[in-house]
Coordinates of C-alpha atoms in Angstrom, one line a residue:
X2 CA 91.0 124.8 108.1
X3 CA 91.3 123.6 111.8
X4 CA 92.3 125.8 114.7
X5 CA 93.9 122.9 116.4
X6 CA 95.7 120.1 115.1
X7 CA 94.2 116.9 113.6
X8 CA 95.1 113.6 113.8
X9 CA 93.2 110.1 113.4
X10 CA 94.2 106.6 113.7
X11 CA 95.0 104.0 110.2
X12 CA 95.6 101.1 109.5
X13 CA 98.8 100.1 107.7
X14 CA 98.4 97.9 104.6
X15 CA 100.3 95.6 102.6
X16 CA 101.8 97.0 99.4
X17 CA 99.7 94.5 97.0
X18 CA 96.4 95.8 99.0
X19 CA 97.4 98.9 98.6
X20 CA 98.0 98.5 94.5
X21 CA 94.7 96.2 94.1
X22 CA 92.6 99.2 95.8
X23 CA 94.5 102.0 93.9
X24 CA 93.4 100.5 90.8
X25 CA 90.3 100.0 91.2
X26 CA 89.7 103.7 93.0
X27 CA 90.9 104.9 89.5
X28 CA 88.9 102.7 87.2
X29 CA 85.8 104.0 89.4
X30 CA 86.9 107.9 89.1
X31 CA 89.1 108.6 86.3
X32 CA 88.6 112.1 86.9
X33 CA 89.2 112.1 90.7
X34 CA 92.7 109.6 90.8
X35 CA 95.5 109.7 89.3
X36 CA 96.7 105.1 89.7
X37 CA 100.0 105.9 91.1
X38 CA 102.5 103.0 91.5
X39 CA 103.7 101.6 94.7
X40 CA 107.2 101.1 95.6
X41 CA 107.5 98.4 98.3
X42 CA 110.8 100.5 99.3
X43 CA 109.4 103.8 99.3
X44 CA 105.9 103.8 100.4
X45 CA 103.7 103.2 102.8
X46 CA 99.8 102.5 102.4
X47 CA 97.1 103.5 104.9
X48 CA 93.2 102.8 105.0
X49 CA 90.7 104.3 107.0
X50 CA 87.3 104.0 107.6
X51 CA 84.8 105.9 105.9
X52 CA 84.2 109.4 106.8
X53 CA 88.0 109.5 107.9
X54 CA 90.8 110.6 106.3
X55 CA 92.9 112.8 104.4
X56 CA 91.3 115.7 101.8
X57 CA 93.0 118.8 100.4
X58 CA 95.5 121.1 101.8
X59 CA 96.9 117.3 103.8
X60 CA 100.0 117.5 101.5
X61 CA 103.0 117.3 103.8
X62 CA 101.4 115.8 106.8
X63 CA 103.1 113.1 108.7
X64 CA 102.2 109.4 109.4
X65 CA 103.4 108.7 112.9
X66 CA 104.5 105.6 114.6
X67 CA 105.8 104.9 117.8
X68 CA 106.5 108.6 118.4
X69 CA 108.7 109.0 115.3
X70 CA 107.8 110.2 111.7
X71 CA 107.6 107.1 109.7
X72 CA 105.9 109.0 106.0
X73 CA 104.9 112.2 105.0
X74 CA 101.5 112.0 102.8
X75 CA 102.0 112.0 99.1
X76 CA 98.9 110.6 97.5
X77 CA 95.2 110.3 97.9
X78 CA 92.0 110.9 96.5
X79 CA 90.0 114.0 95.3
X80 CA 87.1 112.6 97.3
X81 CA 88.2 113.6 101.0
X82 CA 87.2 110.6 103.0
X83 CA 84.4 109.0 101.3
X84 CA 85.3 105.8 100.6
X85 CA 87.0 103.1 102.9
X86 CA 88.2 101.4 99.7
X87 CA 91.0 104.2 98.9
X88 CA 94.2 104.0 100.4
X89 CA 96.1 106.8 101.6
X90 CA 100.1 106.9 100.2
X91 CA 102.9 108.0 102.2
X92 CA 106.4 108.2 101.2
X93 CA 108.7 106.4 103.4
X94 CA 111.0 108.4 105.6
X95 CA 113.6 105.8 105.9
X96 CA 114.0 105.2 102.3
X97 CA 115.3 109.2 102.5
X98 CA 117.0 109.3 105.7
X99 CA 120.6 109.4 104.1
X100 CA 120.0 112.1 101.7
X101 CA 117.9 114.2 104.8
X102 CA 121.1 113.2 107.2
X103 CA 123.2 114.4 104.5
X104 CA 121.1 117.7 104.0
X105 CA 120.9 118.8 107.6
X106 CA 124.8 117.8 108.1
X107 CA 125.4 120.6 105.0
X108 CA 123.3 122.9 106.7
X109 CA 125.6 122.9 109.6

């Protein structure tokens, strides 16, 4: 675990990228990936270089743009950073934001 905070800079990529790498991560390591499936509306696909990335105990963490929360991490592999051809999945903050609006609004 860090004793600071961690960030690194991605590179968004397109949703049939994202599919066409997740596929083949998972054909490679059957053990290590679960395929998931990409929704266009939901999600929001990151690749790194090598060596950089997301690894255990990264659940939760937020993908940032512009100074506002754009995804929170949902999906990667069990290899922590060791492949640039593995994309990282967020799930996409605006396909929630009516149901998080409406959850906050309850709360007060």
């Amino acid at each position: 675990m860090a004793d600071h905070l961690q960030y690194m800079e991605t590179q968004i990529i397109t949703h049939n990228d994202c599919s066409r790498r997740a596929a083949i991560f998972a054909a490679l390591y059957p053990r290590d990936v679960v395929k998931p499936i990409i929704h266009p509306t939901s999600h929001i696909c990151t690749l790194q270089p090598r060596g950089i990335g997301l690894c255990f105990g990264d659940s939760g963490s937020m993908l940032v743009a512009n100074g506002q929360a754009v995804g929170v991490i949902v999906s990667g592999v069990r290899l922590c950073a060791q492949a640039n051809a593995a994309p990282d999945i967020y799930t996409r903050v605006s396909s929630y934001a009516d149901w998080i609006d409406g959850y906050i609004n309850d709360l007060n």
